[in-house]
Amino acid sequence: MSDAPTDDPRLRLDGHTPIPPTHVAAVVTYLEMTAPPSRPGAEREPLPLSPIGADLARYRALYAAIGTPWLWFGRAGMTDEALTAILGDPEVEALALTEDGRDVGLLELDRRTPGEVNLAYFGLVPDAVGSGRGRRLMDEAVRRAFAEPIRRFWVHTCTLDHPGAVAFYQRSGFRPYARAIEVAPDPRLTGALPREAGQVPLLVG
């Protein structure tokens, strides 16, 4: 194994590319489905889903509960104005999976691009993972996405997320079609997330 990379910031397709200690990097996988998968089976009770709308406090609390362990930062550093512009859009649907008065899951569908639906955010709070709730929530996501004719339903995930995310999406009927490398300022250093968040170590004290 080679030593740590040099300070040359150019992307290397056959080796290591250095990342500043103030930043984090992830490999992003893009996945899509063009038709809902066939899932024969018994009808289930409707999921207890509650519209979040532009309730920023509720959304931020649920987003943090789900995403902080995985270093989700896309919405964490947004201003209230920017987040309200998204969640208040009639083509964006943010829903909370609720149990006993507690939000335990997030399903966010973005229909702002004609002909497609983006699964913008999807997840469960840590103590709900592995309980089967994720499968039911995904089935509901697919049902809602294809309720009207669309070309595709798509999502992206990355190596900062749950290690089973890509496999879960593939089992759900998504097909991987592209990869990218995302580099961003470490949100723990910008103050968007607590310093103990995520699964990767801080390199700056």
GROMACS .gro file of N, CA, C and O in nm, residues 23-84:
model
  248
   23HIS      N    1  -1.198   1.912   0.459
   23HIS     CA    2  -1.306   1.865   0.372
   23HIS      C    3  -1.331   1.715   0.393
   23HIS      O    4  -1.248   1.644   0.450
   24VAL      N    5  -1.445   1.670   0.344
   24VAL     CA    6  -1.478   1.527   0.340
   24VAL      C    7  -1.509   1.490   0.195
   24VAL      O    8  -1.546   1.575   0.115
   25ALA      N    9  -1.490   1.363   0.165
   25ALA     CA   10  -1.516   1.315   0.029
   25ALA      C   11  -1.595   1.185   0.036
   25ALA      O   12  -1.583   1.108   0.131
   26ALA      N   13  -1.676   1.163  -0.066
   26ALA     CA   14  -1.756   1.040  -0.072
   26ALA      C   15  -1.775   1.001  -0.218
   26ALA      O   16  -1.774   1.086  -0.307
   27VAL      N   17  -1.791   0.872  -0.242
   27VAL     CA   18  -1.831   0.822  -0.373
   27VAL      C   19  -1.983   0.815  -0.375
   27VAL      O   20  -2.046   0.753  -0.288
   28VAL      N   21  -2.042   0.883  -0.472
   28VAL     CA   22  -2.187   0.889  -0.486
   28VAL      C   23  -2.232   0.789  -0.591
   28VAL      O   24  -2.171   0.779  -0.699
   29THR      N   25  -2.337   0.714  -0.562
   29THR     CA   26  -2.397   0.622  -0.659
   29THR      C   27  -2.538   0.671  -0.691
   29THR      O   28  -2.616   0.700  -0.601
   30TYR      N   29  -2.566   0.682  -0.820
   30TYR     CA   30  -2.698   0.723  -0.868
   30TYR      C   31  -2.774   0.599  -0.913
   30TYR      O   32  -2.719   0.514  -0.984
   31LEU      N   33  -2.901   0.592  -0.875
   31LEU     CA   34  -2.984   0.477  -0.911
   31LEU      C   35  -3.120   0.526  -0.960
   31LEU      O   36  -3.167   0.634  -0.920
   32GLU      N   37  -3.185   0.445  -1.044
   32GLU     CA   38  -3.315   0.484  -1.097
   32GLU      C   39  -3.401   0.360  -1.124
   32GLU      O   40  -3.350   0.249  -1.136
   33MET      N   41  -3.532   0.383  -1.133
   33MET     CA   42  -3.624   0.281  -1.184
   33MET      C   43  -3.720   0.352  -1.279
   33MET      O   44  -3.755   0.468  -1.259
   34THR      N   45  -3.758   0.283  -1.385
   34THR     CA   46  -3.846   0.342  -1.485
   34THR      C   47  -3.987   0.286  -1.478
   34THR      O   48  -4.075   0.332  -1.551
   35ALA      N   49  -4.009   0.188  -1.394
   35ALA     CA   50  -4.142   0.132  -1.372
   35ALA      C   51  -4.143   0.069  -1.233
   35ALA      O   52  -4.039   0.020  -1.186
   36PRO      N   53  -4.256   0.069  -1.167
   36PRO     CA   54  -4.260   0.010  -1.033
   36PRO      C   55  -4.242  -0.141  -1.041
   36PRO      O   56  -4.296  -0.206  -1.131
   37PRO      N   57  -4.166  -0.199  -0.948
   37PRO     CA   58  -4.150  -0.345  -0.948
   37PRO      C   59  -4.280  -0.413  -0.907
   37PRO      O   60  -4.362  -0.356  -0.835
   38SER      N   61  -4.296  -0.534  -0.955
   38SER     CA   62  -4.414  -0.612  -0.918
   38SER      C   63  -4.389  -0.678  -0.783
   38SER      O   64  -4.291  -0.752  -0.766
   39ARG      N   65  -4.475  -0.648  -0.687
   39ARG     CA   66  -4.460  -0.706  -0.553
   39ARG      C   67  -4.594  -0.765  -0.509
   39ARG      O   68  -4.668  -0.701  -0.433
   40PRO      N   69  -4.629  -0.883  -0.558
   40PRO     CA   70  -4.755  -0.944  -0.514
   40PRO      C   71  -4.752  -0.975  -0.366
   40PRO      O   72  -4.648  -1.007  -0.309
   41GLY      N   73  -4.864  -0.961  -0.304
   41GLY     CA   74  -4.871  -0.991  -0.161
   41GLY      C   75  -4.997  -0.935  -0.100
   41GLY      O   76  -5.078  -0.869  -0.167
   42ALA      N   77  -5.015  -0.960   0.027
   42ALA     CA   78  -5.135  -0.916   0.095
   42ALA      C   79  -5.133  -0.765   0.114
   42ALA      O   80  -5.027  -0.704   0.128
   43GLU      N   81  -5.252  -0.707   0.113
   43GLU     CA   82  -5.264  -0.564   0.141
   43GLU      C   83  -5.226  -0.536   0.285
   43GLU      O   84  -5.257  -0.614   0.376
   44ARG      N   85  -5.159  -0.425   0.306
   44ARG     CA   86  -5.119  -0.387   0.441
   44ARG      C   87  -5.195  -0.263   0.485
   44ARG      O   88  -5.246  -0.187   0.404
   45GLU      N   89  -5.197  -0.245   0.615
   45GLU     CA   90  -5.257  -0.124   0.668
   45GLU      C   91  -5.176  -0.003   0.620
   45GLU      O   92  -5.053  -0.011   0.607
   46PRO      N   93  -5.244   0.108   0.589
   46PRO     CA   94  -5.170   0.228   0.547
   46PRO      C   95  -5.069   0.270   0.653
   46PRO      O   96  -5.093   0.257   0.773
   47LEU      N   97  -4.955   0.318   0.607
   47LEU     CA   98  -4.853   0.366   0.700
   47LEU      C   99  -4.899   0.497   0.764
   47LEU      O  100  -4.963   0.580   0.698
   48PRO      N  101  -4.864   0.518   0.890
   48PRO     CA  102  -4.898   0.644   0.956
   48PRO      C  103  -4.802   0.754   0.913
   48PRO      O  104  -4.702   0.783   0.979
   49LEU      N  105  -4.833   0.815   0.798
   49LEU     CA  106  -4.748   0.921   0.744
   49LEU      C  107  -4.813   1.057   0.769
   49LEU      O  108  -4.933   1.074   0.747
   50SER      N  109  -4.733   1.150   0.810
   50SER     CA  110  -4.781   1.283   0.845
   50SER      C  111  -4.707   1.387   0.762
   50SER      O  112  -4.583   1.388   0.761
   51PRO      N  113  -4.779   1.473   0.689
   51PRO     CA  114  -4.712   1.577   0.612
   51PRO      C  115  -4.635   1.673   0.703
   51PRO      O  116  -4.687   1.719   0.804
   52ILE      N  117  -4.511   1.699   0.665
   52ILE     CA  118  -4.429   1.795   0.740
   52ILE      C  119  -4.448   1.936   0.686
   52ILE      O  120  -4.448   2.034   0.761
   53GLY      N  121  -4.467   1.945   0.554
   53GLY     CA  122  -4.481   2.075   0.493
   53GLY      C  123  -4.360   2.162   0.521
   53GLY      O  124  -4.246   2.116   0.516
   54ALA      N  125  -4.384   2.288   0.550
   54ALA     CA  126  -4.275   2.382   0.577
   54ALA      C  127  -4.253   2.403   0.727
   54ALA      O  128  -4.207   2.509   0.769
   55ASP      N  129  -4.284   2.300   0.807
   55ASP     CA  130  -4.256   2.306   0.951
   55ASP      C  131  -4.107   2.280   0.969
   55ASP      O  132  -4.063   2.166   0.984
   56LEU      N  133  -4.030   2.386   0.969
   56LEU     CA  134  -3.884   2.372   0.968
   56LEU      C  135  -3.831   2.305   1.094
   56LEU      O  136  -3.739   2.224   1.087
   57ALA      N  137  -3.886   2.339   1.209
   57ALA     CA  138  -3.837   2.281   1.334
   57ALA      C  139  -3.856   2.130   1.333
   57ALA      O  140  -3.765   2.054   1.371
   58ARG      N  141  -3.971   2.086   1.289
   58ARG     CA  142  -3.998   1.941   1.284
   58ARG      C  143  -3.908   1.873   1.182
   58ARG      O  144  -3.851   1.767   1.209
   59TYR      N  145  -3.896   1.934   1.066
   59TYR     CA  146  -3.812   1.876   0.962
   59TYR      C  147  -3.667   1.867   1.007
   59TYR      O  148  -3.603   1.763   0.992
   60ARG      N  149  -3.615   1.975   1.061
   60ARG     CA  150  -3.475   1.975   1.103
   60ARG      C  151  -3.449   1.873   1.213
   60ARG      O  152  -3.344   1.806   1.213
   61ALA      N  153  -3.542   1.858   1.304
   61ALA     CA  154  -3.524   1.762   1.413
   61ALA      C  155  -3.520   1.619   1.359
   61ALA      O  156  -3.435   1.538   1.400
   62LEU      N  157  -3.610   1.586   1.267
   62LEU     CA  158  -3.613   1.452   1.211
   62LEU      C  159  -3.492   1.428   1.120
   62LEU      O  160  -3.429   1.321   1.125
   63TYR      N  161  -3.457   1.526   1.040
   63TYR     CA  162  -3.340   1.516   0.952
   63TYR      C  163  -3.215   1.490   1.035
   63TYR      O  164  -3.131   1.405   1.000
   64ALA      N  165  -3.200   1.561   1.146
   64ALA     CA  166  -3.083   1.544   1.231
   64ALA      C  167  -3.083   1.408   1.299
   64ALA      O  168  -2.978   1.342   1.310
   65ALA      N  169  -3.200   1.363   1.346
   65ALA     CA  170  -3.208   1.235   1.414
   65ALA      C  171  -3.169   1.120   1.322
   65ALA      O  172  -3.104   1.023   1.364
   66ILE      N  173  -3.206   1.130   1.196
   66ILE     CA  174  -3.173   1.025   1.099
   66ILE      C  175  -3.032   1.042   1.044
   66ILE      O  176  -2.955   0.946   1.033
   67GLY      N  177  -2.997   1.163   1.007
   67GLY     CA  178  -2.879   1.185   0.928
   67GLY      C  179  -2.749   1.212   1.001
   67GLY      O  180  -2.641   1.190   0.946
   68THR      N  181  -2.756   1.259   1.126
   68THR     CA  182  -2.632   1.294   1.196
   68THR      C  183  -2.535   1.176   1.206
   68THR      O  184  -2.414   1.194   1.186
   69PRO      N  185  -2.582   1.053   1.235
   69PRO     CA  186  -2.487   0.942   1.241
   69PRO      C  187  -2.416   0.915   1.108
   69PRO      O  188  -2.310   0.852   1.105
   70TRP      N  189  -2.474   0.964   0.996
   70TRP     CA  190  -2.418   0.937   0.863
   70TRP      C  191  -2.362   1.063   0.798
   70TRP      O  192  -2.331   1.063   0.679
   71LEU      N  193  -2.353   1.169   0.874
   71LEU     CA  194  -2.294   1.294   0.825
   71LEU      C  195  -2.377   1.357   0.714
   71LEU      O  196  -2.323   1.420   0.622
   72TRP      N  197  -2.510   1.340   0.720
   72TRP     CA  198  -2.595   1.411   0.626
   72TRP      C  199  -2.576   1.561   0.651
   72TRP      O  200  -2.596   1.610   0.762
   73PHE      N  201  -2.538   1.634   0.547
   73PHE     CA  202  -2.517   1.777   0.565
   73PHE      C  203  -2.589   1.862   0.462
   73PHE      O  204  -2.588   1.986   0.471
   74GLY      N  205  -2.652   1.801   0.362
   74GLY     CA  206  -2.715   1.878   0.255
   74GLY      C  207  -2.814   1.981   0.302
   74GLY      O  208  -2.819   2.094   0.250
   75ARG      N  209  -2.893   1.947   0.401
   75ARG     CA  210  -2.993   2.040   0.453
   75ARG      C  211  -2.950   2.101   0.585
   75ARG      O  212  -3.007   2.202   0.628
   76ALA      N  213  -2.852   2.042   0.651
   76ALA     CA  214  -2.815   2.088   0.785
   76ALA      C  215  -2.762   2.231   0.784
   76ALA      O  216  -2.786   2.308   0.877
   77GLY      N  217  -2.690   2.268   0.678
   77GLY     CA  218  -2.632   2.401   0.673
   77GLY      C  219  -2.715   2.503   0.600
   77GLY      O  220  -2.672   2.618   0.583
   78MET      N  221  -2.835   2.466   0.556
   78MET     CA  222  -2.920   2.558   0.481
   78MET      C  223  -2.980   2.664   0.572
   78MET      O  224  -3.014   2.638   0.687
   79THR      N  225  -2.997   2.782   0.519
   79THR     CA  226  -3.070   2.885   0.591
   79THR      C  227  -3.219   2.849   0.594
   79THR      O  228  -3.266   2.768   0.513
   80ASP      N  229  -3.291   2.909   0.686
   80ASP     CA  230  -3.435   2.886   0.692
   80ASP      C  231  -3.503   2.927   0.562
   80ASP      O  232  -3.595   2.860   0.515
   81GLU      N  233  -3.457   3.035   0.502
   81GLU     CA  234  -3.517   3.083   0.378
   81GLU      C  235  -3.499   2.982   0.265
   81GLU      O  236  -3.594   2.953   0.191
   82ALA      N  237  -3.378   2.928   0.253
   82ALA     CA  238  -3.351   2.831   0.146
   82ALA      C  239  -3.430   2.702   0.167
   82ALA      O  240  -3.485   2.645   0.072
   83LEU      N  241  -3.437   2.658   0.292
   83LEU     CA  242  -3.510   2.534   0.320
   83LEU      C  243  -3.660   2.553   0.302
   83LEU      O  244  -3.729   2.465   0.249
   84THR      N  245  -3.712   2.668   0.341
   84THR     CA  246  -3.854   2.697   0.322
   84THR      C  247  -3.890   2.699   0.173
   84THR      O  248  -3.996   2.653   0.133
   0.00000   0.00000   0.00000
